[in-house]
CSV table of C-alpha atoms in Angstrom, one decimal:
chain,number,residue,atom,x,y,z
A,20,MET,CA,-42.4,-201.6,-167.2
A,21,ASN,CA,-44.2,-199.1,-165.0
A,22,SER,CA,-47.5,-197.8,-166.4
A,23,PRO,CA,-47.3,-194.2,-167.7
A,24,PRO,CA,-48.8,-191.5,-165.6
A,25,GLN,CA,-52.4,-190.6,-166.3
A,26,SER,CA,-53.3,-187.5,-168.2
A,27,PRO,CA,-54.2,-184.3,-166.2
A,28,SER,CA,-57.8,-184.6,-165.0
A,29,PRO,CA,-60.0,-181.7,-166.3
A,30,ALA,CA,-61.7,-181.6,-162.9
A,31,ARG,CA,-58.3,-181.4,-161.0
A,32,TRP,CA,-57.2,-178.5,-163.2
A,33,PHE,CA,-60.4,-176.6,-163.4
A,34,LYS,CA,-59.7,-174.2,-160.6
A,35,ALA,CA,-56.4,-173.2,-162.2
A,36,LEU,CA,-58.1,-172.8,-165.5
A,37,ARG,CA,-60.6,-170.4,-164.1
A,38,ARG,CA,-57.8,-168.2,-162.9
A,39,THR,CA,-56.6,-167.6,-166.4
A,40,ARG,CA,-58.0,-164.7,-168.4
A,41,LEU,CA,-59.0,-164.8,-172.1
A,42,GLY,CA,-57.1,-162.2,-174.0
A,43,GLU,CA,-53.8,-162.5,-172.1
A,44,PRO,CA,-50.7,-161.7,-174.3
A,45,CYS,CA,-50.1,-164.3,-176.9
A,46,LEU,CA,-46.4,-165.0,-176.3
A,47,ARG,CA,-44.3,-166.3,-179.2
A,48,THR,CA,-42.6,-169.6,-178.9
A,49,TYR,CA,-39.0,-169.5,-180.2
A,50,PRO,CA,-37.2,-172.4,-181.9
A,51,LEU,CA,-35.1,-173.1,-178.8
A,52,GLU,CA,-38.2,-173.7,-176.8
A,53,CYS,CA,-39.5,-176.0,-179.5
A,54,VAL,CA,-36.3,-178.0,-179.1
A,55,ASP,CA,-37.1,-178.7,-175.5
A,56,LEU,CA,-40.8,-179.5,-176.2
A,57,LEU,CA,-39.7,-181.9,-179.0
A,58,LYS,CA,-37.3,-183.7,-176.7
A,59,ARG,CA,-40.0,-184.1,-174.1
A,60,ALA,CA,-42.4,-185.5,-176.6
A,61,ARG,CA,-39.9,-187.9,-178.1
A,62,VAL,CA,-38.9,-189.2,-174.7
A,63,ALA,CA,-42.6,-189.8,-173.9
A,64,PHE,CA,-43.1,-191.6,-177.2
A,65,GLN,CA,-40.0,-193.8,-176.8
A,66,ALA,CA,-41.2,-194.8,-173.3
A,67,GLY,CA,-44.3,-196.2,-174.9
A,68,ARG,CA,-46.6,-193.7,-173.2
A,69,THR,CA,-49.0,-193.5,-176.2
A,70,LEU,CA,-49.2,-197.2,-177.1
A,71,LYS,CA,-52.1,-198.3,-174.9
A,72,GLU,CA,-55.7,-198.0,-176.1
A,73,SER,CA,-56.7,-196.7,-172.7
A,74,PHE,CA,-54.3,-193.7,-173.0
A,75,ARG,CA,-55.5,-192.8,-176.5
A,76,LEU,CA,-59.1,-193.0,-175.4
A,77,ALA,CA,-58.4,-190.8,-172.4
A,78,GLN,CA,-56.8,-188.1,-174.5
A,79,LEU,CA,-59.6,-188.1,-177.1
A,80,GLU,CA,-62.2,-187.9,-174.3
A,81,ALA,CA,-60.3,-185.0,-172.7
A,82,LEU,CA,-60.2,-183.2,-176.0
A,83,VAL,CA,-64.0,-183.4,-176.3
A,84,GLN,CA,-64.3,-182.2,-172.7
A,85,MET,CA,-62.0,-179.2,-173.5
A,86,LEU,CA,-64.4,-178.1,-176.2
A,87,GLN,CA,-67.5,-178.6,-174.0
A,88,ASP,CA,-66.1,-176.8,-171.0
A,89,ASN,CA,-64.7,-173.9,-172.9
A,90,GLU,CA,-67.3,-173.3,-175.7
A,91,CYS,CA,-67.7,-169.7,-174.7
A,92,ASP,CA,-64.0,-169.0,-174.8
A,93,PHE,CA,-63.7,-170.4,-178.3
A,94,VAL,CA,-66.8,-168.5,-179.5
A,95,ASP,CA,-65.3,-165.3,-178.0
A,96,ALA,CA,-61.9,-165.9,-179.5
A,97,LEU,CA,-63.2,-166.5,-183.0
A,98,GLY,CA,-65.5,-163.5,-182.7
A,99,ARG,CA,-62.5,-161.3,-182.0
A,100,ASP,CA,-60.3,-162.8,-184.8
A,101,LEU,CA,-62.9,-163.2,-187.6
A,102,HIS,CA,-66.1,-161.6,-186.3
A,103,LYS,CA,-67.4,-165.1,-186.6
A,104,PRO,CA,-71.0,-165.5,-185.3
A,105,ARG,CA,-71.6,-168.0,-182.5
A,106,PHE,CA,-73.7,-170.4,-184.5
A,107,GLU,CA,-71.1,-170.6,-187.3
A,108,THR,CA,-68.3,-171.2,-184.7
A,109,ILE,CA,-70.2,-174.0,-183.1
A,110,LEU,CA,-71.3,-175.6,-186.4
A,111,SER,CA,-68.2,-175.3,-188.5
A,112,GLU,CA,-65.5,-175.5,-185.7
A,113,LEU,CA,-66.6,-177.2,-182.5
A,114,ILE,CA,-69.2,-179.7,-183.6
A,115,LEU,CA,-67.1,-181.0,-186.4
A,116,VAL,CA,-64.1,-181.6,-184.1
A,117,LYS,CA,-66.3,-183.3,-181.5
A,118,ASN,CA,-67.8,-185.6,-184.1
A,119,GLU,CA,-64.4,-186.5,-185.4
A,120,ALA,CA,-63.2,-187.3,-181.9
A,121,LEU,CA,-66.3,-189.3,-181.1
A,122,HIS,CA,-65.9,-191.2,-184.4
A,123,ALA,CA,-62.3,-192.0,-183.4
A,124,ILE,CA,-63.4,-193.1,-179.9
A,125,ASN,CA,-66.0,-195.5,-181.3
A,126,ASN,CA,-63.6,-197.0,-183.8
A,127,LEU,CA,-60.3,-197.0,-182.0
A,128,LYS,CA,-60.4,-200.6,-181.0
A,129,LYS,CA,-61.1,-201.8,-184.5
A,130,TRP,CA,-58.4,-199.5,-186.0
A,131,MET,CA,-55.8,-200.8,-183.6
A,132,GLN,CA,-56.4,-204.5,-184.4
A,133,PRO,CA,-54.1,-206.2,-187.0
A,134,GLN,CA,-55.6,-206.5,-190.4
A,135,HIS,CA,-55.4,-209.8,-192.4
A,136,VAL,CA,-53.7,-209.4,-195.8
A,137,GLU,CA,-54.4,-211.6,-198.8
A,138,ARG,CA,-51.6,-214.0,-199.4
A,139,ASN,CA,-49.7,-214.4,-202.7
A,140,LEU,CA,-47.4,-216.9,-204.2
A,141,PHE,CA,-44.5,-216.0,-201.9
A,142,THR,CA,-46.6,-216.0,-198.7
A,143,THR,CA,-48.8,-219.0,-199.4
A,144,LEU,CA,-47.7,-220.8,-196.2
A,145,ASP,CA,-47.6,-217.7,-194.0
A,146,GLU,CA,-50.2,-215.8,-192.0
A,147,CYS,CA,-50.0,-212.3,-193.3
A,148,LEU,CA,-51.0,-209.4,-191.1
A,149,MET,CA,-50.7,-205.6,-191.4
A,150,VAL,CA,-50.0,-204.0,-188.0
A,151,SER,CA,-50.5,-200.2,-187.7
A,152,GLU,CA,-47.7,-198.5,-185.7
A,153,PRO,CA,-47.4,-194.9,-184.7
A,154,LEU,CA,-44.8,-192.8,-186.5
A,155,GLY,CA,-43.6,-190.8,-183.5
A,156,VAL,CA,-43.8,-187.0,-183.0
A,157,VAL,CA,-46.1,-185.2,-185.5
A,158,PHE,CA,-45.9,-181.5,-186.3
A,159,ILE,CA,-49.4,-179.9,-187.1
A,160,LYS,CA,-49.5,-176.5,-188.6
A,161,GLY,CA,-53.1,-175.1,-188.6
A,162,SER,CA,-54.6,-172.5,-190.8
A,163,TRP,CA,-56.5,-169.3,-190.0
A,164,PHE,CA,-59.5,-170.3,-192.2
A,165,ASN,CA,-60.9,-172.6,-189.5
A,166,PRO,CA,-58.3,-172.2,-186.8
A,167,VAL,CA,-59.8,-174.7,-184.3
A,168,HIS,CA,-60.9,-177.3,-186.8
A,169,MET,CA,-57.7,-177.4,-188.8
A,170,CYS,CA,-55.6,-177.8,-185.6
A,171,LEU,CA,-57.6,-180.3,-183.7
A,172,VAL,CA,-58.9,-182.6,-186.4
A,173,PRO,CA,-55.3,-183.6,-187.5
A,174,LEU,CA,-54.5,-183.9,-183.7
A,175,ILE,CA,-57.3,-186.4,-183.3
A,176,GLY,CA,-55.8,-188.5,-186.0
A,177,ALA,CA,-52.4,-188.3,-184.4
A,178,ILE,CA,-53.7,-189.3,-181.0
A,179,ALA,CA,-55.8,-192.2,-182.4
A,180,ALA,CA,-52.7,-193.5,-184.2
A,181,GLY,CA,-50.6,-193.3,-181.0
A,182,ASN,CA,-48.4,-190.4,-181.9
A,183,CYS,CA,-47.2,-187.4,-179.8
A,184,ALA,CA,-47.8,-184.0,-181.4
A,185,ILE,CA,-46.7,-180.4,-181.4
A,186,ILE,CA,-49.4,-178.1,-182.7
A,187,SER,CA,-48.8,-174.6,-184.2
A,188,PRO,CA,-52.0,-172.6,-184.6
A,189,SER,CA,-52.0,-169.7,-187.1
A,190,MET,CA,-50.8,-166.4,-185.7
A,191,CYS,CA,-53.2,-164.7,-188.1
A,192,THR,CA,-55.9,-165.5,-185.5
A,193,PRO,CA,-54.0,-164.6,-182.3
A,194,HIS,CA,-57.0,-164.9,-179.8
A,195,THR,CA,-57.8,-168.4,-181.0
A,196,ALA,CA,-54.1,-169.4,-180.9
A,197,GLU,CA,-53.9,-168.1,-177.4
A,198,CYS,CA,-57.0,-170.0,-176.4
A,199,LEU,CA,-55.5,-173.3,-177.7
A,200,HIS,CA,-52.2,-172.5,-176.1
A,201,ARG,CA,-53.7,-171.8,-172.7
A,202,LEU,CA,-56.3,-174.6,-172.5
A,203,THR,CA,-54.5,-177.6,-174.0
A,204,PRO,CA,-52.2,-178.2,-171.0
A,205,PHE,CA,-55.1,-178.5,-168.7
A,206,TYR,CA,-56.7,-181.4,-170.6
A,207,LEU,CA,-54.1,-183.3,-172.7
A,208,ASP,CA,-50.9,-185.1,-171.5
A,209,ASN,CA,-48.3,-182.5,-170.8
A,210,GLU,CA,-45.4,-184.6,-172.1
A,211,CYS,CA,-47.0,-185.9,-175.3
A,212,PHE,CA,-48.9,-182.9,-176.6
A,213,HIS,CA,-47.8,-179.2,-176.9
A,214,VAL,CA,-49.0,-176.0,-178.5
A,215,VAL,CA,-46.4,-173.6,-179.8
A,216,LEU,CA,-46.9,-170.1,-181.1
A,217,ALA,CA,-44.7,-169.6,-184.1
A,218,GLY,CA,-45.0,-167.3,-187.1
A,219,ILE,CA,-44.9,-168.7,-190.6
A,220,ASN,CA,-41.4,-167.2,-191.0
A,221,ASP,CA,-40.2,-169.4,-188.1
A,222,LEU,CA,-41.4,-172.6,-189.6
A,223,PRO,CA,-38.4,-173.5,-191.8
A,224,GLU,CA,-36.2,-173.2,-188.7
A,225,VAL,CA,-38.6,-175.3,-186.6
A,226,MET,CA,-38.7,-177.9,-189.3
A,227,GLU,CA,-35.0,-178.4,-189.0
A,228,LEU,CA,-35.7,-180.1,-185.6
A,229,LYS,CA,-36.7,-183.3,-187.5
A,230,PHE,CA,-40.2,-184.5,-186.8
A,231,ASP,CA,-41.6,-187.8,-187.9
A,232,HIS,CA,-44.4,-186.4,-189.9
A,233,VAL,CA,-45.7,-182.9,-190.8
A,234,PHE,CA,-49.3,-182.0,-191.4
A,235,PHE,CA,-49.7,-178.6,-193.0
A,236,THR,CA,-52.8,-176.6,-194.1
A,237,GLY,CA,-52.5,-173.4,-196.1
A,238,ASN,CA,-51.7,-171.9,-199.4
A,239,LYS,CA,-49.3,-173.2,-202.0
A,240,GLU,CA,-46.5,-170.7,-201.4
A,241,GLU,CA,-46.3,-171.6,-197.7
A,242,GLY,CA,-46.8,-175.3,-198.4
A,243,THR,CA,-43.8,-175.2,-200.8
A,244,LYS,CA,-41.6,-173.8,-198.1
A,245,ILE,CA,-42.7,-176.4,-195.6
A,246,ALA,CA,-42.1,-179.3,-198.2
A,247,GLN,CA,-38.7,-178.0,-199.0
A,248,ALA,CA,-37.7,-177.7,-195.3
A,249,ALA,CA,-39.1,-181.2,-194.6
A,250,ALA,CA,-37.3,-182.7,-197.6
A,251,ARG,CA,-33.9,-181.8,-196.2
A,252,SER,CA,-34.5,-184.2,-193.3
A,253,LEU,CA,-36.5,-186.7,-195.3
A,254,THR,CA,-39.6,-186.0,-193.2
A,255,SER,CA,-42.9,-187.2,-194.7
A,256,VAL,CA,-45.5,-184.5,-195.2
A,257,THR,CA,-49.2,-184.2,-195.7
A,258,LEU,CA,-50.1,-180.9,-197.5
A,259,VAL,CA,-53.7,-179.7,-197.7
A,260,LEU,CA,-53.3,-176.8,-200.1
A,261,SER,CA,-55.9,-174.3,-201.4
A,262,GLY,CA,-56.8,-173.9,-205.0
A,263,LYS,CA,-59.4,-172.1,-207.2
A,264,ASN,CA,-62.5,-174.3,-206.9
A,265,PRO,CA,-64.9,-174.0,-209.9
A,266,CYS,CA,-68.7,-174.3,-209.6
A,267,TYR,CA,-70.7,-175.3,-212.7
A,268,VAL,CA,-74.4,-174.4,-212.9
A,269,ASP,CA,-76.2,-176.2,-215.7
A,270,GLN,CA,-79.1,-174.7,-217.7
A,271,TYR,CA,-81.3,-177.6,-216.4
A,272,CYS,CA,-81.2,-177.2,-212.6
A,273,GLU,CA,-83.1,-175.7,-209.8
A,274,ILE,CA,-81.6,-172.2,-209.7
A,275,LYS,CA,-83.0,-171.2,-206.4
A,276,THR,CA,-81.6,-174.3,-204.6
A,277,ALA,CA,-78.2,-173.9,-206.4
A,278,ALA,CA,-78.1,-170.2,-205.4
A,279,GLN,CA,-78.8,-170.9,-201.7
A,280,ARG,CA,-76.1,-173.5,-201.5
A,281,ILE,CA,-73.5,-171.5,-203.4
A,282,ALA,CA,-74.2,-168.3,-201.4
A,283,TRP,CA,-73.8,-170.2,-198.1
A,284,ALA,CA,-70.6,-171.9,-199.2
A,285,ARG,CA,-69.0,-168.8,-200.7
A,286,PHE,CA,-69.9,-166.1,-198.1
A,287,GLN,CA,-69.8,-168.0,-194.7
A,288,ASN,CA,-66.8,-166.8,-192.7
A,289,ALA,CA,-66.7,-163.8,-195.1
A,290,GLY,CA,-65.5,-166.1,-197.9
A,291,GLN,CA,-62.4,-167.2,-196.0
A,292,SER,CA,-62.5,-170.9,-196.8
A,293,MET,CA,-60.4,-173.4,-198.7
A,294,VAL,CA,-63.3,-175.4,-200.0
A,295,ALA,CA,-65.6,-172.5,-201.0
A,296,PRO,CA,-66.5,-172.2,-204.7
A,297,ASP,CA,-64.1,-169.6,-206.1
A,298,TYR,CA,-66.0,-168.9,-209.3
A,299,ILE,CA,-69.1,-169.9,-211.2
A,300,LEU,CA,-69.2,-171.2,-214.7
A,301,CYS,CA,-72.9,-170.6,-215.6
A,302,HIS,CA,-74.8,-171.6,-218.7
A,303,GLU,CA,-75.5,-168.3,-220.5
A,304,GLY,CA,-79.2,-168.9,-220.6
A,305,VAL,CA,-79.6,-168.8,-216.8
A,306,LYS,CA,-77.1,-166.0,-215.9
A,307,ALA,CA,-79.7,-163.3,-215.2
A,308,GLN,CA,-81.9,-165.7,-213.2
A,309,LEU,CA,-78.9,-166.9,-211.1
A,310,VAL,CA,-77.6,-163.4,-210.3
A,311,GLN,CA,-81.1,-162.4,-209.2
A,312,ALA,CA,-81.4,-165.6,-207.0
A,313,LEU,CA,-78.0,-164.9,-205.4
A,314,LYS,CA,-79.1,-161.4,-204.6
A,315,GLY,CA,-82.2,-162.7,-203.0
A,316,CYS,CA,-80.2,-165.2,-200.9
A,317,LEU,CA,-77.8,-162.6,-199.6
A,318,MET,CA,-80.8,-160.4,-198.6
A,319,HIS,CA,-82.3,-163.4,-196.8
A,320,PHE,CA,-79.0,-164.3,-195.1
A,321,TYR,CA,-77.6,-160.9,-194.1
A,322,GLY,CA,-80.4,-158.4,-194.6
A,323,SER,CA,-80.3,-155.2,-196.7
A,324,ASP,CA,-77.0,-154.1,-195.0
A,325,PRO,CA,-74.7,-157.1,-194.3
A,326,ARG,CA,-72.4,-154.8,-192.3
A,327,GLU,CA,-75.0,-154.6,-189.6
A,328,SER,CA,-75.7,-158.4,-189.6
A,329,ARG,CA,-74.5,-160.4,-186.6
A,330,SER,CA,-74.1,-163.4,-189.0
A,331,TYR,CA,-71.5,-161.8,-191.3
A,332,GLY,CA,-67.8,-161.9,-190.6
A,333,ARG,CA,-64.8,-159.7,-191.4
A,334,MET,CA,-61.4,-160.2,-193.1
A,335,VAL,CA,-58.8,-161.7,-190.8
A,336,ASN,CA,-56.2,-159.0,-191.2
A,337,ALA,CA,-55.3,-155.9,-193.2
A,338,GLU,CA,-53.1,-157.8,-195.7
A,339,ILE,CA,-55.9,-160.2,-196.7
A,340,PHE,CA,-58.4,-157.3,-196.9
A,341,SER,CA,-56.2,-155.2,-199.1
A,342,HIS,CA,-55.4,-158.1,-201.5
A,343,THR,CA,-59.1,-159.0,-201.9
A,344,ARG,CA,-60.1,-155.3,-202.3
A,345,ASP,CA,-57.5,-154.8,-205.0
A,346,LEU,CA,-58.6,-157.8,-207.0
A,347,LEU,CA,-62.2,-156.7,-206.7
A,348,SER,CA,-61.5,-153.2,-208.0
A,349,ARG,CA,-59.7,-154.6,-211.1
A,350,SER,CA,-62.0,-157.3,-212.2
A,351,GLY,CA,-65.4,-157.6,-213.8
A,352,LYS,CA,-68.5,-155.6,-213.0
A,353,ILE,CA,-70.2,-155.5,-209.6
A,354,ALA,CA,-73.7,-156.9,-209.9
A,355,VAL,CA,-74.4,-157.3,-206.1
A,356,GLY,CA,-72.6,-155.7,-203.1
A,357,GLY,CA,-69.1,-154.2,-203.6
A,358,GLN,CA,-69.1,-151.9,-200.5
A,359,VAL,CA,-65.7,-151.7,-198.7
A,360,ILE,CA,-64.8,-150.2,-195.3
A,361,GLU,CA,-61.1,-150.4,-194.6
A,362,THR,CA,-61.2,-149.5,-190.9
A,363,GLU,CA,-63.5,-152.4,-190.2
A,364,LYS,CA,-61.8,-154.8,-192.7
A,365,TYR,CA,-65.2,-155.1,-194.2
A,366,ILE,CA,-66.1,-156.2,-197.7
A,367,ALA,CA,-69.7,-156.8,-198.5
A,368,PRO,CA,-70.8,-160.1,-200.1
A,369,THR,CA,-70.2,-159.4,-203.8
A,370,VAL,CA,-71.1,-161.0,-207.0
A,371,LEU,CA,-69.2,-160.0,-210.1
A,372,THR,CA,-70.4,-160.4,-213.7
A,373,GLU,CA,-68.6,-159.7,-217.1
A,374,VAL,CA,-65.5,-161.4,-215.7
A,375,GLY,CA,-62.8,-162.4,-218.2
A,376,GLU,CA,-60.5,-165.4,-217.9
A,377,ASN,CA,-57.5,-163.0,-217.7
A,378,ASP,CA,-58.9,-160.7,-215.0
A,379,PRO,CA,-56.7,-160.5,-211.9
A,380,ILE,CA,-59.3,-162.2,-209.7
A,381,MET,CA,-59.2,-165.3,-212.0
A,382,GLN,CA,-55.4,-165.4,-212.0
A,383,GLN,CA,-54.7,-165.3,-208.3
A,384,GLU,CA,-55.8,-167.2,-205.2
A,385,PHE,CA,-57.8,-165.0,-202.8
A,386,TYR,CA,-59.9,-165.5,-199.6
A,387,GLY,CA,-62.8,-163.1,-199.4
A,388,PRO,CA,-66.5,-162.6,-200.0
A,389,VAL,CA,-66.3,-162.1,-203.8
A,390,LEU,CA,-67.9,-164.5,-206.3
A,391,PRO,CA,-67.0,-164.0,-210.0
A,392,LEU,CA,-69.5,-165.4,-212.5
A,393,LEU,CA,-68.5,-166.4,-216.1
A,394,THR,CA,-70.8,-167.8,-218.7
A,395,VAL,CA,-70.3,-170.9,-220.9
A,396,LYS,CA,-72.3,-172.5,-223.7
A,397,ASP,CA,-72.4,-176.0,-222.4
A,398,ILE,CA,-70.8,-178.5,-220.0
A,399,ASP,CA,-68.0,-179.3,-222.5
A,400,GLU,CA,-66.9,-175.7,-222.6
A,401,ALA,CA,-67.0,-175.6,-218.8
A,402,ILE,CA,-64.8,-178.8,-218.5
A,403,ALA,CA,-62.4,-177.4,-221.0
A,404,PHE,CA,-62.1,-174.2,-219.1
A,405,ILE,CA,-61.5,-176.0,-215.8
A,406,ASN,CA,-58.9,-178.3,-217.3
A,407,LYS,CA,-56.9,-175.4,-218.5
A,408,GLN,CA,-56.4,-174.2,-215.0
A,409,GLU,CA,-54.3,-175.6,-212.2
A,410,LYS,CA,-55.9,-178.6,-210.5
A,411,PRO,CA,-58.5,-177.4,-208.0
A,412,LEU,CA,-59.1,-178.8,-204.5
A,413,CYS,CA,-62.8,-179.2,-205.1
A,414,VAL,CA,-65.3,-179.1,-208.0
A,415,TYR,CA,-69.0,-178.3,-207.6
A,416,ALA,CA,-71.7,-179.0,-210.2
A,417,TYR,CA,-75.4,-178.2,-210.0
A,418,ALA,CA,-77.6,-180.1,-212.5
A,419,ASN,CA,-80.8,-182.0,-212.7
A,420,SER,CA,-79.1,-184.8,-214.5
A,421,PRO,CA,-76.6,-187.1,-212.6
A,422,LYS,CA,-74.9,-187.6,-216.0
A,423,VAL,CA,-73.1,-184.3,-215.8
A,424,PRO,CA,-69.5,-185.7,-216.3
A,425,VAL,CA,-67.6,-184.0,-213.4
A,426,GLU,CA,-65.4,-187.1,-213.4
A,427,GLN,CA,-63.7,-185.6,-216.5
A,428,VAL,CA,-62.2,-183.0,-214.3
A,429,PRO,CA,-58.8,-183.9,-212.8
A,430,THR,CA,-59.5,-182.9,-209.2
A,431,MET,CA,-58.8,-184.2,-205.8
A,432,VAL,CA,-62.6,-184.4,-205.1
A,433,ALA,CA,-65.4,-183.9,-207.5
A,434,THR,CA,-68.8,-183.2,-205.9
A,435,ALA,CA,-72.0,-183.3,-208.0
A,436,LEU,CA,-75.0,-181.6,-206.4
A,437,THR,CA,-78.4,-182.4,-207.8
A,438,PRO,CA,-81.9,-181.7,-206.4
A,439,SER,CA,-81.9,-185.1,-204.7
A,440,HIS,CA,-79.3,-183.7,-202.2
A,441,THR,CA,-80.6,-182.0,-199.2
A,442,GLY,CA,-77.7,-179.6,-198.6
A,443,SER,CA,-74.5,-178.3,-200.0
A,444,HIS,CA,-71.6,-180.7,-199.7
A,445,ALA,CA,-68.1,-179.4,-198.9
A,446,CYS,CA,-65.3,-181.7,-199.8
């Protein structure tokens, strides 16, 4: 069999790349175009194009090269979409993707080797091996929370496993979507990997095309639609869905350290994150101290007027802005922040106190720079409160004692943060 053609060389395509302009119209990809791209990817997969280790390594290295060559383009795109500062873009988007790709490059040979499996009564005389095989063509639907990270990290896994992939960035961040759509063909194999620009309403129709696996990141409502559409063709699905992530602050903990980590996690990217703490369950004895510490952290992070800070973002669109503003106006009492400017999609980093369990902000998912604070008498009351809610994506706990029983909370990941940790840990 003839060896598959090599991937496009970044150097060979660089002159053509320089002729493109950031901010060109972001053209929508219609389902009929997706049909053609899926056919091309499936033909390439069936021809064995992705099977060799050398091919996978070349694609992973090209992905790293794409991020390095076009760092300024990604910084500019995320600045336009989310008012995201350069440092935050590089740290939370580009470096994380590069590290993931480098990890895959360093471990690819080991991952591709057959793994010996322990024998049982029926296989005593056999040599038992588990051989990893690629699924085929994977559909990746990214989110707008971290639009580069949530498109390219799943793509790295797909490449390392020997799959072809079709990526659909979120159209809520159009400049970033355009950037990925424009740059990807210059670096990755043009038959195996494609970027489509489809709105969320187009996805059920796109899903009818029958992929071999779907990776979706987003909210539960959209995830339900994706799962239902995939079920009709018995397509396997990985859903990364948001939830209301609780944060417990014990009476015996370093309040200043806890406040710094909570404020960073809640208010970076203007609170638009799936793994940020959604609300605090604070021991009633340290409430006042914690509120004051959070206020001091916000002053340190963003100055006296966060609107003027180059380190503070904006809401992604008018819909998300309006939803967050409405929840803010109908819940609790503003202890810090609260300023809103509709024309800029700006909501100041805000801490709410006197929040009730039935307040709107505790009943609905939201993505914004608002942090409700509720008080509890002890850890048992906090655990009981959390267990009454839907299962969260993450749980955060701040306490001096490692015996705080976060394992009693039925969550996907429970993270206990004690003074021995050097930084906040996002699941």
